[in-house]
Short mmCIF file of C-alpha atoms and ligand atoms in Angstrom, two decimals:
data_model
loop_
_atom_site.label_atom_id
_atom_site.label_comp_id
_atom_site.label_asym_id
_atom_site.label_seq_id
_atom_site.Cartn_x
_atom_site.Cartn_y
_atom_site.Cartn_z
CA MET A 486 -14.28 0.43 -18.23
CA GLU A 487 -11.06 2.43 -18.57
CA LYS A 488 -7.63 1.58 -19.91
CA TYR A 489 -4.25 3.19 -20.34
CA ILE A 490 -2.79 3.67 -23.80
CA ILE A 491 0.97 4.11 -23.53
CA THR A 492 3.42 4.90 -26.31
CA GLY A 493 6.82 3.96 -24.87
CA GLY A 494 10.40 4.52 -25.73
CA LYS A 495 10.96 7.94 -24.25
CA PRO A 496 13.06 8.48 -21.12
CA LEU A 497 11.11 9.99 -18.17
CA LYS A 498 12.79 13.27 -17.16
CA GLY A 499 12.06 15.99 -14.65
CA GLU A 500 10.67 16.26 -11.13
CA VAL A 501 7.81 14.40 -9.43
CA ILE A 502 6.26 15.18 -6.10
CA ILE A 503 5.38 12.05 -4.02
CA SER A 504 2.00 11.90 -2.29
CA GLY A 505 1.15 10.77 1.23
CA ALA A 506 1.57 7.09 1.98
CA LYS A 507 -1.42 4.95 1.07
CA ASN A 508 -0.73 2.22 3.61
CA ALA A 509 -0.35 4.81 6.42
CA ALA A 510 -3.40 6.90 5.43
CA VAL A 511 -5.75 3.93 5.12
CA ALA A 512 -5.03 3.25 8.80
CA LEU A 513 -5.12 6.86 9.97
CA LEU A 514 -8.67 7.47 8.78
CA PRO A 515 -10.11 4.56 10.82
CA ALA A 516 -7.92 5.67 13.74
CA THR A 517 -9.74 9.04 13.92
CA VAL A 518 -12.69 7.06 15.31
CA LEU A 519 -10.67 6.87 18.55
CA ALA A 520 -10.64 10.64 19.01
CA GLY A 521 -14.43 11.06 19.15
CA ASP A 522 -13.52 14.57 18.21
CA VAL A 523 -12.25 16.65 15.26
CA CYS A 524 -9.00 15.51 13.50
CA VAL A 525 -7.29 17.16 10.60
CA LEU A 526 -5.23 14.89 8.39
CA GLU A 527 -2.79 16.42 5.85
CA ASN A 528 -0.91 14.94 2.94
CA VAL A 529 -3.68 12.34 2.50
CA PRO A 530 -3.45 10.68 -0.97
CA ASP A 531 -6.59 11.22 -3.07
CA ILE A 532 -6.94 7.61 -4.18
CA SER A 533 -9.95 5.28 -4.41
CA ASP A 534 -9.28 3.37 -1.14
CA ILE A 535 -9.25 6.66 0.74
CA ARG A 536 -12.46 7.82 -1.00
CA LYS A 537 -14.16 4.59 0.11
CA GLU A 538 -13.02 5.18 3.70
CA ILE A 539 -14.36 8.74 3.61
CA GLU A 540 -17.69 7.30 2.40
CA ILE A 541 -17.67 4.66 5.14
CA LEU A 542 -17.08 7.37 7.79
CA ARG A 543 -19.82 9.51 6.41
CA GLN A 544 -22.32 6.66 6.20
CA MET A 545 -21.52 5.85 9.82
CA GLY A 546 -22.44 9.39 10.86
CA ALA A 547 -18.99 11.18 10.92
CA LYS A 548 -18.57 14.55 9.25
CA VAL A 549 -15.77 14.62 6.72
CA THR A 550 -14.82 17.89 5.03
CA ARG A 551 -12.23 18.16 2.33
CA LEU A 552 -10.14 21.28 3.27
CA SER A 553 -7.90 20.89 0.21
CA PRO A 554 -7.15 18.08 -2.32
CA SER A 555 -4.87 16.46 0.27
CA SER A 556 -6.33 17.49 3.64
CA LEU A 557 -9.37 16.27 5.44
CA GLU A 558 -11.23 17.41 8.56
CA ILE A 559 -12.85 14.41 10.19
CA ASP A 560 -15.27 14.75 13.12
CA THR A 561 -16.04 11.33 14.59
CA SER A 562 -18.00 12.71 17.63
CA THR A 563 -21.20 12.10 15.65
CA LEU A 564 -20.66 8.43 14.75
CA ASN A 565 -23.91 6.62 15.25
CA THR A 566 -23.24 2.96 14.40
CA THR A 567 -20.50 0.35 14.92
CA GLU A 568 -21.24 -1.32 11.60
CA VAL A 569 -19.16 -0.66 8.47
CA PRO A 570 -21.46 -0.82 5.37
CA LEU A 571 -20.96 -4.18 3.65
CA GLU A 572 -20.88 -2.94 0.07
CA LEU A 573 -18.02 -0.47 0.77
CA GLY A 574 -16.02 -2.45 3.35
CA ILE A 575 -15.82 -5.56 1.23
CA LYS A 576 -14.06 -3.77 -1.63
CA PHE A 577 -10.70 -3.12 0.01
CA ARG A 578 -8.34 -4.52 2.60
CA ALA A 579 -7.82 -1.63 5.00
CA SER A 580 -11.49 -1.53 5.97
CA TYR A 581 -10.40 -4.05 8.70
CA TYR A 582 -8.81 -1.20 10.61
CA PHE A 583 -12.26 -0.19 11.69
CA LEU A 584 -12.29 -3.42 13.77
CA GLY A 585 -9.61 -2.17 16.09
CA SER A 586 -10.77 1.44 16.38
CA LEU A 587 -14.51 0.75 16.81
CA LEU A 588 -13.77 -2.07 19.28
CA SER A 589 -11.58 0.27 21.33
CA ARG A 590 -14.06 3.15 21.37
CA PHE A 591 -17.44 1.32 21.60
CA GLY A 592 -16.54 -2.28 22.65
CA ASP A 593 -18.26 -3.48 19.53
CA ALA A 594 -17.30 -3.62 15.78
CA ASN A 595 -19.02 -5.08 12.77
CA VAL A 596 -16.85 -5.09 9.65
CA PRO A 597 -17.10 -6.96 6.36
CA MET A 598 -14.43 -9.59 5.57
CA PRO A 599 -11.84 -7.44 3.78
CA GLY A 600 -11.18 -7.48 0.04
CA GLY A 601 -8.08 -5.94 -1.64
CA CYS A 602 -5.51 -7.26 -4.13
CA ASP A 603 -5.60 -10.99 -4.82
CA LEU A 604 -2.13 -11.96 -3.69
CA GLY A 605 -3.00 -15.42 -2.49
CA ALA A 606 -4.29 -16.38 0.99
CA ARG A 607 -4.68 -13.33 3.25
CA PRO A 608 -5.75 -14.67 6.67
CA ILE A 609 -6.62 -12.35 9.60
CA ASP A 610 -5.94 -14.87 12.38
CA GLN A 611 -3.32 -12.68 13.96
CA HIS A 612 -5.67 -9.73 14.17
CA LEU A 613 -8.23 -11.96 15.87
CA LYS A 614 -5.60 -13.39 18.16
CA ALA A 615 -4.73 -9.86 19.35
CA PHE A 616 -8.40 -8.89 19.92
CA THR A 617 -9.00 -12.10 21.88
CA ALA A 618 -5.93 -11.62 24.04
CA LEU A 619 -7.20 -8.11 24.87
CA GLY A 620 -10.45 -9.60 26.12
CA ALA A 621 -12.80 -9.44 23.09
CA ALA A 622 -14.78 -12.31 21.51
CA TYR A 623 -15.44 -12.60 17.82
CA GLU A 624 -17.79 -14.39 15.43
CA LEU A 625 -18.26 -14.48 11.72
CA ASP A 626 -21.73 -13.92 10.32
CA TYR A 627 -22.60 -13.74 6.61
CA ALA A 628 -19.34 -12.14 5.50
CA MET A 629 -19.26 -9.82 8.54
CA ILE A 630 -16.82 -10.07 11.42
CA ASN A 631 -18.24 -9.06 14.78
CA VAL A 632 -15.81 -8.37 17.64
CA LYS A 633 -17.08 -7.29 21.01
CA THR A 634 -16.06 -6.89 24.62
CA ASP A 635 -17.25 -5.59 28.01
CA ASN A 636 -13.83 -4.47 28.93
CA LEU A 637 -10.52 -4.39 27.08
CA GLN A 638 -7.54 -5.40 29.27
CA GLY A 639 -3.87 -4.88 28.42
CA ALA A 640 -2.12 -8.16 27.45
CA HIS A 641 1.20 -9.58 26.31
CA ILE A 642 0.80 -10.69 22.65
CA PHE A 643 3.44 -12.52 20.62
CA PHE A 644 2.56 -12.58 16.94
CA ASP A 645 3.21 -15.88 15.09
CA THR A 646 3.78 -13.95 11.85
CA VAL A 647 5.09 -10.46 11.27
CA SER A 648 1.98 -8.67 10.01
CA VAL A 649 1.48 -5.02 9.16
CA GLY A 650 -2.25 -5.20 9.45
CA ALA A 651 -2.28 -7.17 12.74
CA THR A 652 0.27 -4.86 14.35
CA ILE A 653 -1.79 -1.80 13.48
CA ASN A 654 -5.10 -3.35 14.48
CA ALA A 655 -3.60 -4.47 17.84
CA MET A 656 -2.31 -0.92 18.49
CA LEU A 657 -5.74 0.56 17.64
CA ALA A 658 -7.52 -1.91 19.91
CA ALA A 659 -5.04 -1.56 22.84
CA VAL A 660 -4.61 2.23 23.18
CA LYS A 661 -7.53 2.53 25.62
CA ALA A 662 -7.34 -0.96 27.20
CA LYS A 663 -6.81 -0.96 30.97
CA GLY A 664 -3.17 -1.45 31.91
CA THR A 665 -0.20 -2.23 29.66
CA THR A 666 -0.06 -4.11 26.39
CA ILE A 667 3.12 -5.52 24.98
CA LEU A 668 3.25 -6.52 21.33
CA GLU A 669 6.15 -8.70 20.23
CA ASN A 670 7.29 -9.80 16.77
CA VAL A 671 5.63 -6.82 15.22
CA ALA A 672 5.95 -5.23 11.85
CA LYS A 673 8.38 -2.25 11.60
CA GLU A 674 7.32 -0.60 8.39
CA PRO A 675 7.42 3.24 8.27
CA HIS A 676 3.60 3.32 8.28
CA ILE A 677 3.59 1.40 11.65
CA VAL A 678 5.60 4.26 13.13
CA ASP A 679 3.28 6.76 11.47
CA VAL A 680 0.22 5.24 12.99
CA ALA A 681 1.86 5.13 16.45
CA ASN A 682 2.82 8.79 16.10
CA PHE A 683 -0.72 9.77 15.15
CA LEU A 684 -2.18 7.74 18.11
CA ASN A 685 0.20 9.56 20.44
CA THR A 686 -0.73 12.97 19.00
CA MET A 687 -4.34 12.00 19.91
CA GLY A 688 -3.32 11.30 23.54
CA ALA A 689 -2.28 7.63 23.43
CA ASP A 690 0.93 6.26 24.97
CA VAL A 691 2.57 4.00 22.42
CA ARG A 692 6.31 3.38 22.56
CA GLY A 693 8.72 1.29 20.54
CA ALA A 694 7.05 1.47 17.14
CA GLY A 695 9.74 0.74 14.46
CA THR A 696 11.36 -1.92 16.77
CA ASP A 697 10.37 -5.54 17.39
CA VAL A 698 8.49 -4.69 20.56
CA ILE A 699 5.72 -2.11 21.06
CA LYS A 700 4.63 -1.10 24.55
CA ILE A 701 1.23 0.57 25.02
CA ARG A 702 -0.05 2.03 28.28
CA GLY A 703 -3.83 2.31 28.04
CA VAL A 704 -5.21 5.84 28.44
CA GLU A 705 -8.79 6.78 29.45
CA ARG A 706 -9.38 9.50 26.93
CA MET A 707 -8.14 10.47 23.49
CA HIS A 708 -8.74 13.72 21.66
CA GLY A 709 -8.68 15.36 18.23
CA ALA A 710 -5.33 16.20 16.58
CA THR A 711 -3.78 17.57 13.41
CA TYR A 712 -1.35 15.24 11.69
CA THR A 713 0.59 14.99 8.40
CA VAL A 714 0.84 11.58 6.68
CA ILE A 715 4.42 10.42 5.76
CA PRO A 716 5.46 10.28 2.07
CA ASP A 717 4.61 7.07 0.20
CA GLN A 718 7.65 4.85 0.12
CA ILE A 719 6.16 2.59 -2.60
CA GLU A 720 5.10 5.42 -4.92
CA ALA A 721 8.63 6.93 -4.50
CA GLY A 722 10.20 3.51 -5.31
CA THR A 723 7.98 3.15 -8.37
CA PHE A 724 9.15 6.50 -9.82
CA MET A 725 12.78 5.64 -8.93
CA VAL A 726 12.58 2.44 -10.96
CA ALA A 727 10.72 4.19 -13.75
CA ALA A 728 13.64 6.63 -14.02
CA ALA A 729 16.14 3.83 -14.27
CA ALA A 730 14.13 1.51 -16.60
CA THR A 731 13.24 4.22 -19.11
CA ARG A 732 16.92 5.41 -18.96
CA GLY A 733 15.64 8.79 -17.80
CA ASP A 734 16.53 11.18 -14.96
CA ILE A 735 13.98 12.00 -12.24
CA LEU A 736 14.21 14.04 -9.05
CA VAL A 737 11.78 12.34 -6.75
CA LYS A 738 10.65 14.98 -4.23
CA ASN A 739 8.89 14.94 -0.85
CA VAL A 740 10.33 11.63 0.29
CA THR A 741 12.10 10.32 3.37
CA PRO A 742 15.39 8.95 1.91
CA GLU A 743 15.93 6.58 4.87
CA HIS A 744 12.65 4.73 3.94
CA LEU A 745 14.15 4.19 0.48
CA GLU A 746 17.54 2.79 1.45
CA ILE A 747 16.84 -0.74 0.34
CA ILE A 748 15.57 0.24 -3.09
CA THR A 749 18.36 2.75 -3.44
CA SER A 750 20.92 0.00 -2.76
CA LYS A 751 19.26 -2.45 -5.18
CA LEU A 752 19.09 0.19 -7.90
CA ARG A 753 22.80 0.95 -7.31
CA ALA A 754 23.58 -2.76 -7.57
CA THR A 755 22.18 -2.75 -11.08
CA GLY A 756 24.28 0.23 -12.05
CA ALA A 757 21.70 3.03 -11.80
CA VAL A 758 22.91 6.27 -10.30
CA VAL A 759 21.03 7.42 -7.15
CA GLU A 760 21.75 10.69 -5.46
CA GLU A 761 20.23 11.37 -2.00
CA PHE A 762 19.18 14.75 -0.65
CA ASP A 763 17.34 15.81 2.51
CA GLU A 764 13.85 15.23 1.20
CA ALA A 765 14.47 14.03 -2.34
CA VAL A 766 16.34 11.39 -4.35
CA ARG A 767 17.48 11.70 -7.92
CA VAL A 768 17.74 8.61 -10.07
CA ILE A 769 19.67 8.71 -13.37
CA GLY A 770 19.41 5.82 -15.80
CA VAL A 771 22.32 4.22 -17.56
CA SER A 772 22.49 2.39 -20.87
CA GLU A 773 23.22 -1.09 -19.41
CA TYR A 774 22.08 -2.74 -16.22
CA GLN A 775 23.61 -5.59 -14.25
CA ASN A 776 21.60 -8.52 -12.83
CA THR A 777 20.89 -8.68 -9.07
CA ASN A 778 18.96 -11.00 -6.79
CA ILE A 779 16.03 -9.92 -4.59
CA LYS A 780 14.33 -11.56 -1.66
CA THR A 781 11.28 -9.76 -0.26
CA ARG A 782 11.15 -9.40 3.51
CA PRO A 783 9.23 -7.37 6.11
CA HIS A 784 10.83 -3.92 6.73
CA PRO A 785 13.75 -3.14 6.69
CA GLY A 786 14.03 -5.83 4.01
CA PHE A 787 13.06 -5.36 0.35
CA PRO A 788 9.30 -4.48 0.28
CA THR A 789 7.10 -7.05 -1.52
CA ASP A 790 5.11 -4.14 -2.93
CA LEU A 791 8.13 -2.96 -4.96
CA GLN A 792 9.03 -6.46 -6.20
CA PRO A 793 6.93 -6.32 -9.40
CA VAL A 794 8.14 -2.80 -10.15
CA MET A 795 11.77 -3.77 -9.70
CA GLY A 796 11.07 -6.87 -11.82
CA VAL A 797 10.72 -4.64 -14.87
CA LEU A 798 14.32 -3.39 -14.47
CA LEU A 799 15.54 -6.97 -14.01
CA CYS A 800 13.95 -7.91 -17.36
CA LEU A 801 16.32 -5.43 -18.97
CA ALA A 802 19.43 -6.27 -16.83
CA LYS A 803 22.21 -8.38 -18.32
CA GLY A 804 22.27 -11.98 -17.19
CA THR A 805 20.11 -13.85 -14.71
CA SER A 806 18.38 -12.34 -11.68
CA ILE A 807 16.60 -14.46 -9.08
CA VAL A 808 13.59 -12.98 -7.23
CA THR A 809 12.28 -14.81 -4.14
CA GLU A 810 8.94 -13.74 -2.74
CA SER A 811 8.59 -14.53 0.92
CA ILE A 812 5.37 -12.65 1.85
CA TRP A 813 2.65 -13.50 -0.71
CA ASP A 814 1.75 -16.73 -2.66
CA SER A 815 0.51 -15.08 -5.83
CA ARG A 816 2.77 -12.11 -6.38
CA PHE A 817 4.21 -13.21 -9.73
CA ARG A 818 1.08 -13.02 -11.89
CA TYR A 819 2.55 -9.89 -13.51
CA CYS A 820 5.35 -12.10 -14.98
CA ASP A 821 2.93 -13.69 -17.51
CA GLU A 822 2.04 -10.23 -18.63
CA LEU A 823 5.67 -9.09 -18.91
CA ASN A 824 6.45 -12.28 -20.91
CA LYS A 825 3.77 -11.07 -23.42
CA MET A 826 5.97 -7.99 -23.80
CA GLY A 827 9.00 -10.05 -24.65
CA ALA A 828 10.43 -10.61 -21.13
CA ASN A 829 12.02 -13.93 -20.26
CA ILE A 830 10.80 -14.92 -16.82
CA GLN A 831 10.27 -18.42 -15.48
CA VAL A 832 8.22 -18.69 -12.30
CA GLU A 833 8.31 -21.71 -10.00
CA SER A 834 6.19 -21.26 -6.92
CA ARG A 835 7.67 -18.35 -4.93
CA VAL A 836 10.82 -17.97 -7.07
CA ALA A 837 11.08 -16.19 -10.43
CA VAL A 838 14.14 -16.44 -12.71
CA PHE A 839 14.65 -13.35 -14.85
CA GLU A 840 16.83 -13.75 -17.99
CA GLY A 841 17.65 -10.27 -19.19
CA VAL A 842 16.47 -9.29 -22.66
CA GLU A 843 17.62 -6.55 -24.98
CA LYS A 844 14.27 -4.72 -24.99
CA LEU A 845 10.59 -5.01 -24.13
CA GLN A 846 7.93 -4.95 -26.85
CA PRO A 847 4.53 -3.28 -26.76
CA ALA A 848 1.48 -5.53 -26.08
CA PRO A 849 -2.04 -5.46 -24.70
CA VAL A 850 -1.71 -6.49 -21.05
CA LYS A 851 -3.83 -6.62 -17.91
CA ALA A 852 -3.12 -5.13 -14.48
CA THR A 853 -3.65 -8.19 -12.29
CA ASP A 854 -3.31 -6.21 -9.06
CA LEU A 855 -2.19 -2.80 -7.88
CA ARG A 856 1.63 -3.13 -7.95
CA ALA A 857 1.49 -5.50 -10.94
CA GLY A 858 -0.30 -2.61 -12.71
CA ALA A 859 2.37 -0.16 -11.77
CA ALA A 860 5.03 -2.56 -13.12
CA LEU A 861 3.19 -2.86 -16.44
CA VAL A 862 2.98 0.89 -16.74
CA ILE A 863 6.75 1.12 -16.45
CA ALA A 864 7.25 -1.76 -18.85
CA ALA A 865 4.98 -0.05 -21.41
CA LEU A 866 6.86 3.24 -20.99
CA CYS A 867 10.06 1.27 -21.85
CA ALA A 868 8.66 -0.62 -24.91
CA GLU A 869 8.91 1.35 -28.14
CA GLY A 870 5.41 1.56 -29.63
CA GLN A 871 1.85 1.49 -28.31
CA SER A 872 0.75 -0.76 -25.44
CA GLU A 873 -2.66 -0.98 -23.78
CA ILE A 874 -3.22 -1.80 -20.10
CA THR A 875 -6.64 -2.89 -18.91
CA GLU A 876 -8.04 -3.44 -15.36
CA ILE A 877 -6.39 -0.14 -14.31
CA GLN A 878 -8.86 0.36 -11.47
CA HIS A 879 -6.25 -1.61 -9.50
CA VAL A 880 -3.57 0.96 -10.24
CA GLU A 881 -5.79 3.86 -9.27
CA ARG A 882 -6.39 2.35 -5.85
CA GLY A 883 -2.89 3.24 -4.94
CA TYR A 884 -1.33 5.97 -7.09
CA VAL A 885 -2.45 9.62 -7.02
CA ASP A 886 -2.69 11.21 -10.45
CA ILE A 887 -0.38 8.67 -11.99
CA VAL A 888 -1.29 9.75 -15.59
CA LYS A 889 -0.67 13.38 -14.81
CA LYS A 890 2.59 12.73 -13.01
CA ILE A 891 3.96 10.59 -15.84
CA ARG A 892 2.89 13.03 -18.52
CA ALA A 893 4.68 15.84 -16.68
CA LEU A 894 7.82 13.72 -16.88
CA GLY A 895 7.42 13.42 -20.67
CA GLY A 896 5.77 9.99 -20.76
CA ASP A 897 3.12 9.36 -23.37
CA ILE A 898 0.20 7.89 -21.39
CA ARG A 899 -3.55 8.49 -21.85
CA LYS A 900 -6.46 7.05 -19.97
CA VAL A 901 -9.45 6.30 -22.23
CA VAL A 902 -12.92 5.00 -21.62
CA VAL A 903 -13.60 1.74 -23.43
CA PRO A 904 -17.27 1.13 -24.43
CA GLU A 905 -18.41 -2.35 -23.17
CA GLY A 906 -19.11 -3.52 -26.75
CA GLU A 907 -15.56 -2.88 -27.84
CA VAL A 908 -14.12 -4.94 -24.98
CA LEU A 909 -16.46 -7.83 -25.90
CA LYS A 910 -15.59 -7.56 -29.55
CA LYS A 911 -11.90 -7.80 -28.68
CA ALA A 912 -12.45 -10.67 -26.33
CA HIS A 913 -13.94 -12.71 -29.20
C1 UD1 B 565 0.09 -4.78 4.07
C2 UD1 B 565 0.05 -3.84 2.87
C3 UD1 B 565 0.42 -4.59 1.61
C4 UD1 B 565 1.76 -5.25 1.75
C5 UD1 B 565 1.84 -6.09 2.99
C6 UD1 B 565 3.26 -6.64 3.28
C7 UD1 B 565 -1.66 -2.34 3.67
C8 UD1 B 565 -3.07 -1.82 3.47
N1 UD1 B 565 -1.29 -3.35 2.81
O1 UD1 B 565 -0.81 -5.78 3.85
O2 UD1 B 565 0.44 -3.64 0.55
O3 UD1 B 565 1.97 -6.03 0.63
O4 UD1 B 565 1.49 -5.31 4.17
O5 UD1 B 565 4.14 -5.58 3.42
O6 UD1 B 565 -0.88 -1.83 4.47
N2 UD1 B 565 -0.67 -13.03 7.77
C9 UD1 B 565 -1.17 -14.11 8.54
N3 UD1 B 565 -2.14 -13.87 9.43
C10 UD1 B 565 -2.61 -12.61 9.62
C11 UD1 B 565 -2.10 -11.54 8.93
C12 UD1 B 565 -1.10 -11.80 7.98
O7 UD1 B 565 -0.74 -15.25 8.32
O8 UD1 B 565 -3.48 -12.43 10.50
C13 UD1 B 565 0.42 -13.28 6.80
C14 UD1 B 565 -0.04 -12.95 5.34
O9 UD1 B 565 -0.67 -14.04 4.74
C15 UD1 B 565 1.31 -12.58 4.68
C16 UD1 B 565 2.14 -11.98 5.83
O10 UD1 B 565 1.50 -12.39 7.05
O11 UD1 B 565 1.98 -13.76 4.28
C17 UD1 B 565 2.18 -10.44 5.83
O12 UD1 B 565 0.87 -9.91 5.76
P1 UD1 B 565 0.51 -8.48 6.37
O13 UD1 B 565 1.81 -7.79 6.76
O14 UD1 B 565 -0.51 -8.67 7.39
O15 UD1 B 565 -0.06 -7.75 5.08
P2 UD1 B 565 -1.29 -6.77 5.06
O16 UD1 B 565 -1.33 -5.92 6.29
O17 UD1 B 565 -2.52 -7.44 4.56
#
């Protein structure tokens, strides 16, 4: 087991380069199945979810070559099965994108029920609704989902819930369906647009991504393509908040500032200084922060994935801030951990009330999920003294070289291996 040891109290200062977007890349790798040809993906984040997808593609017969730390050549012409290996697929959420792409190419897909962060109920009924509308049938068998069809037909699908995953899976399934598909009440996140752009580069005809309605004309053939993944909005937001919370000064590079408007405006509301450039933003911390309220929403609203991270700054802001979570049931588990560090947060169902405190104190805490882990890293960087964070495998699912990037900004963070015995001794 590994943990982070962080000695906080120093402002983070300098420049950081943001990696490719996790939530885009985890959909683009399964999308290469549609090409049945060679694709080159650039700016792919080297994180554990991506490594699992590479292993899935390899075990299914694809050839995956790492051209550089962030670029991959993927040849899916040699795929020889429609079954995603259970032990790999079950470990993370995005493995379900193989449902859409395998169904589209082969008319058959067998994918384990997806894992991922425990944020409360994570149903996939809207994915299944889309596959069914396109003419597929599904069944569940011993933790595997099987979806199959003789013939995918374009359809008009109105989603009951705005879902990132269902929107992407429906696009993947519909690109080669006969006729036209119209998807309504879709998600509009930057990674939805990225997936549509990649599909079009491979020969698909997808229009309207980024709006409420997506129109897809089915094409007969798709082909290989070279494509660059967009910058990670959530990683960028994490470093922006880290600059403010540690009262530092960070130039966050390789970003798309329009994707960061909502976090920029919330940071400004607290009093932090944010300067925007063409492909960078600079955040300068101040000595005192003002309270502000946050309600998470699908894009272009405040992203739920940045809610825990922003929560750290609200712990330190003067007065009362109210955070309302409207996407996930269990997104506030990080608050118990922050309270161990001296925060004053009361959680009632999907609302958390943050009473600002003077400072956070070091403590041993646990990363309960990916973004909770990122929040605790920032909190520990703020708290003067030594904190320990366990369960960091969650953090490493989503952040490339987080230790290296924070150290380059002057943060005192180390990753250490904990012998099993030591953990047991501490637990008693
Ligand atoms: C994606 C992101 C995740 C982010 C979330 C919301 C990836 C790999 N993960 O997750 O980091 O927190 O978007 O921005 O991209 N829902 C249903 N039925 C469905 C699907 C979803 O009811 O079939 C509900 C969910 O329970 C949730 C809401 O819709 O309340 C949004 O979920 P969704 O957008 O699908 O999230 P994910 O794609 O799983």
